[in-house]
Tab-separated table of C-alpha atoms in Angstrom:
chain	number	residue	atom	x	y	z
D	1	MET	CA	-41.667	172.085	27.695
D	2	THR	CA	-43.653	168.962	28.038
D	3	THR	CA	-42.674	166.383	30.588
D	4	VAL	CA	-43.669	162.835	29.950
D	5	ALA	CA	-43.821	160.170	32.858
D	6	LEU	CA	-42.972	156.819	31.393
D	7	ILE	CA	-44.309	154.383	33.832
D	8	VAL	CA	-43.323	151.046	33.382
D	9	GLY	CA	-44.536	147.494	34.583
D	10	SER	CA	-42.195	144.817	33.328
D	11	VAL	CA	-41.442	141.228	34.397
D	12	LEU	CA	-38.808	139.664	32.024
D	13	GLY	CA	-37.711	143.100	30.879
D	14	THR	CA	-39.312	143.509	27.503
D	15	ALA	CA	-41.606	146.570	28.559
D	16	LEU	CA	-38.629	148.024	30.204
D	17	ASP	CA	-36.644	147.745	27.053
D	18	VAL	CA	-39.402	149.335	24.869
D	19	ALA	CA	-39.838	152.126	27.473
D	20	GLU	CA	-36.008	152.829	27.447
D	21	GLN	CA	-36.298	153.001	23.735
D	22	LEU	CA	-39.187	155.465	23.783
D	23	GLN	CA	-37.347	157.490	26.396
D	24	GLU	CA	-34.441	157.965	23.941
D	25	ALA	CA	-36.892	158.983	21.145
D	26	LEU	CA	-38.865	161.383	23.240
D	27	VAL	CA	-35.675	163.036	24.721
D	28	ALA	CA	-34.383	163.478	20.945
D	29	GLU	CA	-37.795	165.182	20.231
D	30	GLY	CA	-37.169	167.667	22.997
D	31	TYR	CA	-39.318	166.196	25.818
D	32	THR	CA	-38.373	165.750	29.414
D	33	VAL	CA	-38.927	162.269	30.451
D	34	ILE	CA	-39.308	160.731	33.914
D	35	LEU	CA	-38.678	157.007	33.658
D	36	GLU	CA	-40.604	155.030	36.571
D	37	ASP	CA	-40.068	151.295	36.696
D	38	GLU	CA	-41.063	150.828	40.383
D	39	PRO	CA	-43.841	153.515	40.620
D	40	GLN	CA	-45.335	154.287	43.908
D	41	ASP	CA	-47.268	157.447	42.767
D	42	ILE	CA	-47.816	159.421	39.615
D	43	PRO	CA	-44.921	161.796	38.884
D	44	ASN	CA	-45.317	165.317	38.468
D	45	ALA	CA	-45.516	165.332	34.703
D	46	ASN	CA	-47.874	166.921	32.086
D	47	VAL	CA	-48.534	163.621	30.361
D	48	LEU	CA	-48.393	159.927	31.455
D	49	LEU	CA	-47.162	157.200	29.266
D	50	PHE	CA	-47.748	153.610	30.531
D	51	CYS	CA	-45.928	150.602	29.127
D	52	THR	CA	-46.898	147.331	30.825
D	53	SER	CA	-46.606	143.617	30.088
D	54	THR	CA	-49.295	140.930	31.233
D	55	THR	CA	-48.429	138.229	33.638
D	56	GLY	CA	-50.133	135.040	34.432
D	57	ARG	CA	-53.934	135.252	33.977
D	58	GLY	CA	-53.868	138.934	32.804
D	59	HIS	CA	-52.349	140.384	35.838
D	60	PHE	CA	-50.089	143.359	36.273
D	61	PRO	CA	-46.266	142.897	37.000
D	62	ASN	CA	-45.809	143.037	40.688
D	63	ALA	CA	-44.064	146.520	40.612
D	64	LEU	CA	-47.137	148.071	39.058
D	65	VAL	CA	-49.856	146.473	41.343
D	66	PRO	CA	-49.652	149.248	44.157
D	67	LEU	CA	-49.904	152.158	41.752
D	68	VAL	CA	-52.889	150.454	39.924
D	69	ASN	CA	-54.719	149.589	43.153
D	70	GLY	CA	-54.369	153.253	44.361
D	71	ILE	CA	-55.624	154.677	41.155
D	72	GLU	CA	-58.441	152.213	41.218
D	73	ALA	CA	-59.417	153.017	44.670
D	74	GLY	CA	-59.238	156.756	44.158
D	75	HIS	CA	-56.315	157.172	46.434
D	76	ILE	CA	-54.013	158.236	43.519
D	77	ALA	CA	-55.819	161.193	41.377
D	78	VAL	CA	-55.733	160.874	37.744
D	79	THR	CA	-58.794	162.934	36.837
D	80	GLY	CA	-58.006	165.187	33.782
D	81	ARG	CA	-54.587	163.670	33.159
D	82	LEU	CA	-53.585	162.874	29.639
D	83	TYR	CA	-52.226	159.443	28.943
D	84	GLY	CA	-50.995	156.936	26.449
D	85	LEU	CA	-50.801	153.207	26.805
D	86	ILE	CA	-48.721	150.518	25.460
D	87	ALA	CA	-49.688	147.033	26.409
D	88	LEU	CA	-47.545	143.729	25.851
D	89	GLY	CA	-48.936	140.389	25.884
D	90	ASP	CA	-48.845	137.061	23.872
D	91	SER	CA	-51.829	136.346	21.727
D	92	ARG	CA	-51.590	132.579	22.191
D	93	TYR	CA	-53.296	133.200	25.719
D	94	PRO	CA	-56.866	134.281	26.333
D	95	THR	CA	-55.537	137.111	28.592
D	96	PHE	CA	-53.784	138.710	25.706
D	97	CYS	CA	-52.805	142.335	26.964
D	98	GLY	CA	-55.001	141.968	29.843
D	99	ALA	CA	-53.034	144.082	32.170
D	100	GLY	CA	-52.911	146.788	29.722
D	101	ARG	CA	-56.484	146.673	28.790
D	102	HIS	CA	-57.568	146.601	32.333
D	103	LEU	CA	-55.213	149.610	33.207
D	104	ASP	CA	-56.854	151.448	30.319
D	105	ASP	CA	-60.366	150.896	31.761
D	106	VAL	CA	-59.266	151.949	35.287
D	107	LEU	CA	-57.677	155.076	34.075
D	108	THR	CA	-60.711	156.075	31.941
D	109	GLN	CA	-63.160	155.369	34.982
D	110	GLN	CA	-61.084	157.494	37.139
D	111	GLY	CA	-61.166	160.432	34.815
D	112	ALA	CA	-57.951	160.235	32.911
D	113	ILE	CA	-58.010	161.104	29.139
D	114	ARG	CA	-56.366	158.786	26.692
D	115	ILE	CA	-54.481	160.425	23.951
D	116	GLY	CA	-54.420	158.213	20.594
D	117	GLU	CA	-54.864	154.639	20.384
D	118	ARG	CA	-53.756	151.966	22.696
D	119	LEU	CA	-50.729	150.065	21.268
D	120	GLU	CA	-50.807	146.286	21.933
D	121	LEU	CA	-47.736	144.361	21.273
D	122	ASP	CA	-47.868	140.709	20.465
D	123	ALA	CA	-44.873	138.402	21.549
D	124	SER	CA	-46.088	135.638	19.051
D	125	GLY	CA	-46.169	138.180	16.306
D	126	SER	CA	-43.320	140.294	16.596
D	127	GLU	CA	-39.403	139.764	17.369
D	128	TYR	CA	-38.853	143.589	17.747
D	129	PRO	CA	-41.648	145.246	20.055
D	130	ASP	CA	-39.437	148.272	20.483
D	131	GLU	CA	-39.550	148.950	16.818
D	132	GLU	CA	-43.326	148.612	16.633
D	133	ALA	CA	-43.482	151.147	19.605
D	134	LEU	CA	-41.069	153.635	18.013
D	135	ALA	CA	-43.284	153.440	14.832
D	136	TRP	CA	-46.442	154.149	16.886
D	137	LEU	CA	-44.744	157.067	18.928
D	138	PRO	CA	-45.065	159.750	16.053
D	139	LYS	CA	-48.829	159.081	15.719
D	140	TRP	CA	-49.193	159.299	19.415
D	141	LEU	CA	-47.118	162.451	19.713
D	142	ALA	CA	-49.439	163.992	16.860
D	143	ALA	CA	-52.411	163.212	18.824
D	144	LEU	CA	-50.944	164.673	21.968
D	145	ASP	CA	-50.133	168.037	19.986
D	146	ALA	CA	-53.741	168.117	18.785
D	147	ALA	CA	-55.084	167.550	22.365
């Protein structure tokens, strides 16, 4: 059975809401899910699924900063790990999805392997980001199965 670590960085709760909806859908599909909304390390899981909002000028939510710094510095190993990424932002700002885009770059530079396309959710364009994420999930799971 595949275990998915759902790693969340949220400020106002939207990313956490999206992650909780994804958790329910993944469990319904038979996956074991570890939800981490204040991650200090990478959980022991077959696959990582990150869901992060962007704050300020493209920064990570505070709860995600230590983990990202550890990955970027090479103290937290992600080499060869499969991952997916959901980035939340607001396209009215030049730093739209900046944290998610930066995290994607960091993970790739450190040897992690992205599965499927990164999903970018726009607060200006959608009232229901959880529905967009749930619509994206089957495509991501198909890419995961193919990997």
